[in-house]
Short mmCIF file of C-alpha atoms and ligand atoms in Angstrom, two decimals:
data_model
loop_
_atom_site.label_atom_id
_atom_site.label_comp_id
_atom_site.label_asym_id
_atom_site.label_seq_id
_atom_site.Cartn_x
_atom_site.Cartn_y
_atom_site.Cartn_z
CA MET A 1 55.51 -51.68 130.22
CA PRO A 2 57.14 -51.93 127.27
CA TYR A 3 55.57 -53.35 124.19
CA LEU A 4 58.05 -56.05 123.57
CA GLN A 5 60.47 -57.79 126.02
CA ALA A 6 63.30 -60.02 125.61
CA GLN A 7 64.38 -61.09 128.99
CA ASP A 8 67.41 -63.19 129.69
CA ILE A 9 67.84 -65.07 126.05
CA SER A 10 70.32 -67.46 125.75
CA LYS A 11 71.29 -69.91 122.99
CA ARG A 12 74.16 -72.25 122.47
CA PHE A 13 74.67 -74.25 119.05
CA ASN A 14 77.04 -77.35 119.37
CA GLY A 15 77.94 -76.19 122.81
CA ALA A 16 79.10 -72.66 121.80
CA PRO A 17 77.29 -69.58 123.50
CA VAL A 18 75.60 -67.38 120.71
CA LEU A 19 73.75 -65.82 122.53
CA ASP A 20 74.33 -64.86 126.28
CA GLY A 21 71.64 -63.06 128.64
CA VAL A 22 69.95 -60.45 125.88
CA THR A 23 67.59 -58.11 127.47
CA LEU A 24 66.12 -56.23 124.80
CA THR A 25 62.84 -53.86 124.98
CA VAL A 26 60.96 -51.83 122.40
CA GLU A 27 58.48 -49.32 122.72
CA GLN A 28 54.68 -49.63 120.71
CA GLY A 29 55.46 -48.05 117.05
CA GLU A 30 59.51 -47.88 117.61
CA SER A 31 61.93 -48.95 115.46
CA LEU A 32 65.13 -50.78 116.79
CA ALA A 33 68.17 -51.07 114.89
CA LEU A 34 69.89 -54.36 115.87
CA LEU A 35 73.72 -53.60 114.95
CA GLY A 36 76.64 -55.92 115.05
CA PRO A 37 79.27 -57.40 113.44
CA SER A 38 78.88 -60.73 111.72
CA GLY A 39 78.59 -63.98 113.71
CA CYS A 40 77.55 -61.68 116.87
CA GLY A 41 74.11 -63.27 117.09
CA LYS A 42 71.45 -60.72 115.60
CA THR A 43 70.20 -62.95 113.41
CA THR A 44 69.82 -66.08 115.98
CA LEU A 45 67.75 -63.24 118.46
CA LEU A 46 65.79 -62.12 115.32
CA ARG A 47 64.82 -65.91 114.77
CA ILE A 48 64.30 -66.72 118.59
CA LEU A 49 61.77 -63.24 118.53
CA ALA A 50 60.30 -64.91 115.60
CA GLY A 51 59.50 -68.40 116.93
CA LEU A 52 62.02 -69.93 114.25
CA GLU A 53 64.26 -70.60 116.91
CA ILE A 54 64.02 -72.33 120.65
CA PRO A 55 66.18 -70.38 123.30
CA ASP A 56 67.70 -72.48 125.98
CA ARG A 57 66.60 -69.83 128.34
CA GLY A 58 64.73 -66.38 128.27
CA THR A 59 61.05 -65.06 128.13
CA ILE A 60 59.83 -63.28 125.44
CA VAL A 61 56.43 -61.04 125.91
CA VAL A 62 54.77 -59.16 123.09
CA GLU A 63 51.60 -57.07 124.11
CA ASP A 64 51.04 -58.93 127.52
CA ALA A 65 51.30 -62.17 125.42
CA VAL A 66 54.06 -64.28 126.73
CA LEU A 67 55.34 -66.17 123.49
CA THR A 68 58.24 -67.82 125.11
CA ASP A 69 58.82 -69.10 128.84
CA PRO A 70 60.39 -71.97 130.34
CA GLU A 71 56.57 -73.31 130.30
CA ARG A 72 55.21 -71.92 126.85
CA PHE A 73 56.66 -71.95 123.05
CA VAL A 74 54.01 -69.80 120.76
CA PRO A 75 54.88 -71.56 117.33
CA PRO A 76 55.85 -68.64 114.73
CA GLU A 77 52.49 -68.80 112.86
CA ASP A 78 50.36 -67.75 115.92
CA ARG A 79 52.98 -65.19 116.96
CA ARG A 80 52.03 -62.21 114.71
CA ILE A 81 55.48 -61.30 114.11
CA GLY A 82 56.65 -60.96 110.76
CA MET A 83 60.04 -61.20 109.28
CA VAL A 84 61.26 -59.60 105.93
CA PHE A 85 64.51 -61.58 104.73
CA GLN A 86 67.28 -60.58 102.68
CA ASP A 87 66.00 -61.03 99.06
CA TRP A 88 62.27 -59.88 99.88
CA ALA A 89 61.40 -62.86 97.73
CA LEU A 90 58.31 -62.54 95.60
CA PHE A 91 56.50 -65.35 93.89
CA PRO A 92 57.77 -65.07 90.20
CA HIS A 93 54.53 -67.01 89.18
CA MET A 94 52.10 -64.93 90.91
CA THR A 95 50.87 -61.43 90.47
CA VAL A 96 51.60 -58.60 92.70
CA SER A 97 48.28 -58.43 94.58
CA LYS A 98 48.46 -62.57 94.67
CA ASN A 99 51.63 -61.91 96.32
CA VAL A 100 50.50 -59.55 98.86
CA CYS A 101 47.00 -61.83 99.36
CA PHE A 102 49.92 -64.75 100.04
CA GLY A 103 48.91 -66.26 103.53
CA LEU A 104 45.63 -64.44 104.26
CA ASP A 105 42.68 -65.96 105.07
CA ARG A 106 39.36 -65.89 103.03
CA SER A 107 37.73 -62.98 105.03
CA GLU A 108 40.85 -60.65 104.74
CA ILE A 109 41.17 -60.79 100.86
CA ASP A 110 37.29 -60.15 100.72
CA GLN A 111 38.01 -57.52 102.75
CA GLY A 112 40.48 -56.35 100.35
CA ARG A 113 43.33 -56.01 102.25
CA ALA A 114 45.81 -56.77 100.01
CA ILE A 115 44.24 -53.57 97.69
CA GLU A 116 44.92 -51.55 101.16
CA LYS A 117 48.42 -52.43 101.69
CA LEU A 118 49.32 -51.78 97.96
CA GLU A 119 47.79 -48.05 98.04
CA LEU A 120 49.83 -47.73 101.57
CA VAL A 121 53.19 -48.26 99.76
CA GLY A 122 51.95 -46.10 96.53
CA LEU A 123 51.72 -49.25 93.98
CA ALA A 124 47.74 -50.19 93.85
CA HIS A 125 48.31 -49.47 90.17
CA LEU A 126 50.33 -52.36 89.62
CA ALA A 127 48.23 -55.28 91.11
CA ASP A 128 47.96 -57.11 88.19
CA ARG A 129 51.93 -57.35 87.01
CA TYR A 130 54.13 -59.81 88.01
CA PRO A 131 57.33 -59.42 89.92
CA GLY A 132 59.43 -60.25 86.67
CA GLU A 133 57.92 -56.87 85.40
CA LEU A 134 58.80 -54.87 88.43
CA SER A 135 62.24 -52.23 89.37
CA GLY A 136 63.84 -53.74 92.19
CA GLY A 137 62.50 -50.53 94.32
CA GLN A 138 58.77 -51.57 93.44
CA ALA A 139 59.65 -55.30 94.00
CA GLN A 140 60.92 -54.22 97.99
CA ARG A 141 57.74 -52.26 98.31
CA VAL A 142 55.30 -55.28 97.34
CA ALA A 143 57.44 -57.18 99.64
CA LEU A 144 56.77 -54.62 102.65
CA ALA A 145 52.68 -54.60 101.59
CA ARG A 146 53.14 -58.39 102.07
CA ALA A 147 54.44 -58.15 105.32
CA LEU A 148 51.97 -55.55 106.50
CA ALA A 149 49.00 -57.60 105.27
CA PRO A 150 48.36 -59.60 108.04
CA ARG A 151 48.89 -56.71 110.37
CA PRO A 152 51.50 -58.06 112.45
CA ARG A 153 52.14 -56.73 115.97
CA VAL A 154 56.13 -56.33 115.42
CA LEU A 155 58.20 -56.52 112.02
CA LEU A 156 61.49 -58.19 111.78
CA PHE A 157 64.12 -56.80 109.09
CA ASP A 158 66.99 -59.13 108.63
CA GLU A 159 69.77 -56.61 106.50
CA PRO A 160 66.92 -56.16 104.23
CA PHE A 161 68.70 -53.86 101.74
CA SER A 162 71.78 -55.46 101.61
CA ASN A 163 71.46 -56.92 98.14
CA LEU A 164 70.62 -52.97 96.66
CA ASP A 165 73.45 -51.10 94.89
CA THR A 166 74.47 -48.08 96.82
CA GLY A 167 71.96 -45.12 95.27
CA LEU A 168 68.67 -47.81 95.77
CA ARG A 169 69.54 -48.64 98.89
CA ALA A 170 69.69 -45.24 100.65
CA GLN A 171 66.22 -44.40 99.14
CA VAL A 172 64.78 -47.39 100.02
CA ARG A 173 65.70 -47.32 103.78
CA ALA A 174 64.42 -44.35 103.95
CA ASP A 175 61.19 -45.08 102.17
CA VAL A 176 60.81 -48.08 104.36
CA ALA A 177 61.85 -45.84 107.51
CA ALA A 178 59.06 -43.70 106.92
CA LEU A 179 56.23 -45.75 106.44
CA MET A 180 56.73 -48.05 109.35
CA HIS A 181 56.73 -44.58 110.90
CA GLU A 182 53.69 -43.69 109.50
CA VAL A 183 51.73 -46.76 110.18
CA GLY A 184 53.22 -46.88 113.24
CA MET A 185 54.44 -50.64 113.39
CA THR A 186 56.89 -51.83 115.94
CA SER A 187 60.05 -53.11 114.37
CA ILE A 188 63.43 -54.33 114.57
CA PHE A 189 66.16 -53.70 111.87
CA VAL A 190 69.04 -56.65 112.06
CA THR A 191 72.36 -54.79 110.29
CA HIS A 192 76.23 -54.47 110.05
CA ASP A 193 76.03 -51.22 108.89
CA GLN A 194 76.20 -48.41 111.43
CA GLU A 195 75.03 -45.87 109.07
CA GLU A 196 72.16 -47.74 108.26
CA ALA A 197 71.21 -48.47 111.93
CA PHE A 198 71.37 -44.76 112.52
CA VAL A 199 69.17 -44.07 109.71
CA LEU A 200 66.49 -46.73 110.50
CA GLY A 201 66.62 -46.86 114.43
CA ASP A 202 64.72 -44.65 116.65
CA ARG A 203 67.32 -46.28 119.34
CA VAL A 204 70.30 -48.54 118.34
CA ALA A 205 71.18 -51.82 120.45
CA VAL A 206 74.63 -52.68 119.74
CA MET A 207 75.48 -56.62 119.95
CA ASN A 208 79.21 -57.94 120.42
CA GLU A 209 79.66 -61.60 120.84
CA GLY A 210 76.34 -62.86 121.77
CA ARG A 211 75.40 -59.84 124.01
CA ILE A 212 73.84 -56.45 124.15
CA VAL A 213 76.70 -53.78 125.03
CA GLN A 214 74.76 -50.87 124.60
CA VAL A 215 71.44 -49.34 123.95
CA GLY A 216 70.65 -45.89 123.13
CA ARG A 217 69.30 -43.31 120.42
CA PRO A 218 72.14 -42.73 117.61
CA SER A 219 73.28 -39.52 118.96
CA GLU A 220 74.15 -41.11 122.28
CA VAL A 221 75.79 -44.48 121.14
CA TYR A 222 78.21 -42.30 118.80
CA GLN A 223 78.88 -39.36 121.12
CA TYR A 224 78.63 -41.50 124.42
CA PRO A 225 80.13 -45.22 123.88
CA ALA A 226 80.05 -47.63 126.39
CA SER A 227 83.41 -49.01 125.59
CA PRO A 228 86.32 -48.37 123.36
CA TRP A 229 85.12 -51.48 121.23
CA VAL A 230 81.63 -49.47 120.97
CA ALA A 231 83.12 -45.96 119.73
CA ALA A 232 85.62 -48.05 117.23
CA PHE A 233 82.79 -49.98 116.28
CA MET A 234 80.47 -46.48 115.81
CA GLY A 235 82.38 -44.87 112.99
CA ALA A 236 85.99 -44.18 112.81
CA ALA A 237 87.32 -43.33 116.39
CA ASN A 238 91.27 -42.35 117.46
CA ILE A 239 91.77 -44.38 120.78
CA LEU A 240 95.03 -42.51 122.07
CA ASP A 241 96.48 -43.81 125.26
CA GLY A 242 96.20 -40.64 127.66
CA SER A 243 96.43 -39.84 131.39
CA ALA A 244 93.35 -38.07 133.61
CA ALA A 245 93.20 -36.00 136.42
CA ASP A 246 90.90 -33.56 137.43
CA GLY A 247 88.53 -33.41 134.52
CA ARG A 248 91.36 -33.02 131.92
CA ALA A 249 93.16 -35.82 129.52
CA SER A 250 96.48 -35.44 128.38
CA THR A 251 96.62 -37.05 124.87
CA PRO A 252 99.18 -36.49 122.18
CA VAL A 253 97.10 -33.83 120.55
CA GLY A 254 97.28 -31.83 123.91
CA GLU A 255 95.35 -31.38 127.21
CA LEU A 256 91.47 -31.80 126.46
CA ARG A 257 88.68 -31.19 128.92
CA MET A 258 87.30 -34.69 129.65
CA ALA A 259 83.58 -35.94 130.42
CA GLY A 260 83.21 -38.43 133.08
CA ALA A 261 85.56 -38.99 136.53
CA VAL A 262 88.43 -41.43 134.87
CA GLN A 263 91.65 -40.80 137.05
CA GLY A 264 95.13 -41.96 135.89
CA PRO A 265 96.24 -44.17 132.89
CA CYS A 266 93.22 -43.87 130.31
CA ARG A 267 92.22 -44.28 126.79
CA VAL A 268 91.02 -41.44 125.07
CA VAL A 269 88.36 -41.40 122.39
CA ILE A 270 88.83 -38.90 119.47
CA ARG A 271 86.56 -38.54 116.18
CA PRO A 272 88.49 -37.43 113.07
CA GLU A 273 86.00 -35.01 112.55
CA HIS A 274 87.09 -33.23 115.64
CA LEU A 275 90.25 -32.55 114.90
CA THR A 276 91.74 -29.67 112.44
CA VAL A 277 95.36 -29.58 110.76
CA GLU A 278 97.25 -26.98 109.77
CA PRO A 279 100.36 -26.32 107.76
CA GLY A 280 103.73 -26.76 109.97
CA GLY A 281 104.39 -28.86 112.76
CA GLN A 282 105.44 -31.72 114.86
CA ALA A 283 102.66 -34.32 113.09
CA VAL A 284 103.89 -35.79 109.58
CA ILE A 285 101.45 -36.98 107.25
CA SER A 286 101.52 -40.32 105.69
CA SER A 287 98.70 -40.85 103.63
CA VAL A 288 95.60 -38.92 102.28
CA GLU A 289 92.11 -40.13 100.89
CA TYR A 290 90.12 -37.82 99.10
CA TYR A 291 86.36 -38.91 99.29
CA GLY A 292 84.79 -35.95 97.13
CA HIS A 293 82.75 -34.62 100.12
CA ASP A 294 85.86 -34.62 102.34
CA THR A 295 89.63 -35.90 102.63
CA SER A 296 90.92 -38.04 105.63
CA TYR A 297 94.52 -37.61 106.81
CA GLU A 298 96.42 -40.06 108.28
CA LEU A 299 99.11 -38.69 110.63
CA GLU A 300 101.90 -39.82 112.80
CA LEU A 301 102.28 -37.54 116.18
CA ASN A 302 104.59 -38.11 119.12
CA GLY A 303 104.45 -41.93 118.15
CA ALA A 304 100.55 -41.70 117.67
CA LYS A 305 98.87 -42.71 114.95
CA LEU A 306 95.90 -40.76 114.16
CA VAL A 307 93.18 -40.07 111.35
CA THR A 308 91.46 -36.96 110.50
CA ARG A 309 88.63 -35.81 108.76
CA ALA A 310 88.60 -32.44 106.88
CA MET A 311 85.27 -31.04 104.46
CA ALA A 312 87.38 -30.01 101.83
CA ALA A 313 89.55 -31.33 98.82
CA PRO A 314 93.13 -32.49 100.14
CA ILE A 315 95.77 -29.53 100.56
CA PHE A 316 98.62 -31.85 102.30
CA ALA A 317 100.33 -34.65 100.63
CA PRO A 318 102.17 -37.50 102.34
CA GLY A 319 105.58 -36.31 104.06
CA ASP A 320 104.06 -32.55 104.89
CA ARG A 321 104.47 -31.67 108.37
CA VAL A 322 101.33 -30.19 110.13
CA SER A 323 99.99 -29.37 113.56
CA VAL A 324 96.91 -31.10 114.98
CA SER A 325 94.65 -29.26 116.68
CA TYR A 326 91.02 -30.42 118.90
CA SER A 327 87.65 -29.11 118.61
CA GLY A 328 84.95 -30.88 119.56
CA PRO A 329 82.65 -31.46 122.72
CA ASP A 330 84.59 -32.64 125.94
CA VAL A 331 86.37 -36.11 125.29
CA ILE A 332 85.17 -39.71 126.48
CA ALA A 333 88.01 -41.60 128.51
CA PHE A 334 88.21 -45.11 129.91
CA PRO A 335 90.45 -46.54 132.53
CA ALA A 336 93.54 -48.06 130.52
CA GLY A 337 92.34 -51.59 131.19
CA ALA A 338 88.96 -50.84 130.62
CA ALA A 339 87.31 -54.37 129.85
CA HIS A 340 85.72 -55.11 126.39
CA ILE A 341 82.25 -54.31 127.82
CA SER A 342 82.37 -51.80 130.28
CA GLU A 343 80.33 -48.98 131.70
CA GLY A 344 80.99 -45.59 129.75
CA PRO A 345 80.48 -42.17 130.86
CA THR A 346 76.52 -41.38 130.37
CA PRO A 347 75.00 -38.36 129.10
CA SER A 348 74.97 -35.34 131.48
CA SER A 349 71.40 -34.31 130.16
P1 ATP B 401 75.81 -61.77 109.89
O1 ATP B 401 75.46 -60.56 110.07
O2 ATP B 401 77.12 -62.43 109.60
O3 ATP B 401 74.34 -62.86 109.51
P2 ATP B 401 75.06 -62.59 112.99
O4 ATP B 401 75.45 -61.67 113.66
O5 ATP B 401 73.41 -62.62 112.37
O6 ATP B 401 76.24 -62.76 111.40
P3 ATP B 401 73.83 -65.02 113.43
O7 ATP B 401 73.87 -66.07 112.20
O8 ATP B 401 72.80 -65.10 114.63
O9 ATP B 401 74.86 -64.23 113.20
O10 ATP B 401 75.20 -66.23 114.10
C1 ATP B 401 75.73 -66.50 115.52
C2 ATP B 401 76.76 -67.62 115.28
O11 ATP B 401 75.81 -68.90 115.57
C3 ATP B 401 77.23 -67.88 114.28
O12 ATP B 401 78.69 -68.15 115.05
C4 ATP B 401 77.11 -68.72 113.38
O13 ATP B 401 78.15 -69.88 112.61
C5 ATP B 401 76.18 -69.71 114.53
N1 ATP B 401 75.12 -70.33 113.92
C6 ATP B 401 74.02 -69.64 113.89
N2 ATP B 401 72.77 -70.35 113.06
C7 ATP B 401 73.81 -72.23 113.17
C8 ATP B 401 72.86 -73.52 113.74
N3 ATP B 401 71.89 -73.34 113.12
N4 ATP B 401 73.76 -74.12 113.79
C9 ATP B 401 74.76 -74.31 114.41
N5 ATP B 401 75.53 -72.89 114.37
C10 ATP B 401 74.98 -71.73 114.14
#
């Protein structure tokens, strides 16, 4: 049985549905990234798990303990579910060790729990400092030590790195992910950033409009998106009109081998990094963006707009004529009228 189970969670605010039958499981020690666009209900789901919000319907069970069901509601302080917010706020007038002790009872403090957790995050030597004397990265490690101190069963993180600048963000999130695995903490990270979800999550749950639309390992969700919407949300994707027959899809970039059994008019997902551009041909470059580590070309071919990526500095300019070829795995296709939330092809392995 999974360590955390949320079953059929629904919630309305002022009559408007915000969560619509969400079911989610997390294994013990697993890190799950909850990824979705702004307003899709991620924070509401986290708050319901923490007991800060009461769902209209649904059941939450953690480690055999029923926390929410139609007859029961365990208050947040008795759930042993910790929540780390965006600002990781520390109390400025308390030392680092007092911050970490906050919320612990006397016996736990006597056991040296605060120092133990500060050692875990490598900051025991800063126990007597005040938050104003810490770097941004150190402050977040202290906040993490504080979240771990009461020994929660599950830690929930709500957009924990969004206030950090790019360099620090990559470092801190890698540290936090490593630490969660080291201590075997079951955790859920809410983010709207695909890269972040892939770095943090053993699995990723993709949410849209109050529903979970796909759950899987990062590579599964990227390579086998469950719908055109998921494909476009998870990184850049060309979604081209095509026609499918006998395992092949006819597309503006030629006839391509296809995964799955779609027949007839379809929409084909092609990742920009699987397209190669060479001089001379039917396609015309419309724009070029150089990112340093790679270059993105936007081009038009047979009436379709395409985006490609090349791991090199730009060698083409707008107006250049080029040819485009596909070199990637068998493409994923969806029936032309595919619903927003559809069952897509699944990995064959
Ligand atoms: P973001 O990434 O922008 O934080 P989110 O996916 O976390 O978004 P939620 O914060 O869960 O989304 O909000 C989902 C919807 O519910 C939004 O439309 C929001 O305005 C609405 N909502 C959230 N809390 C309340 C509330 N207490 N009262 C009324 N509406 C609310």
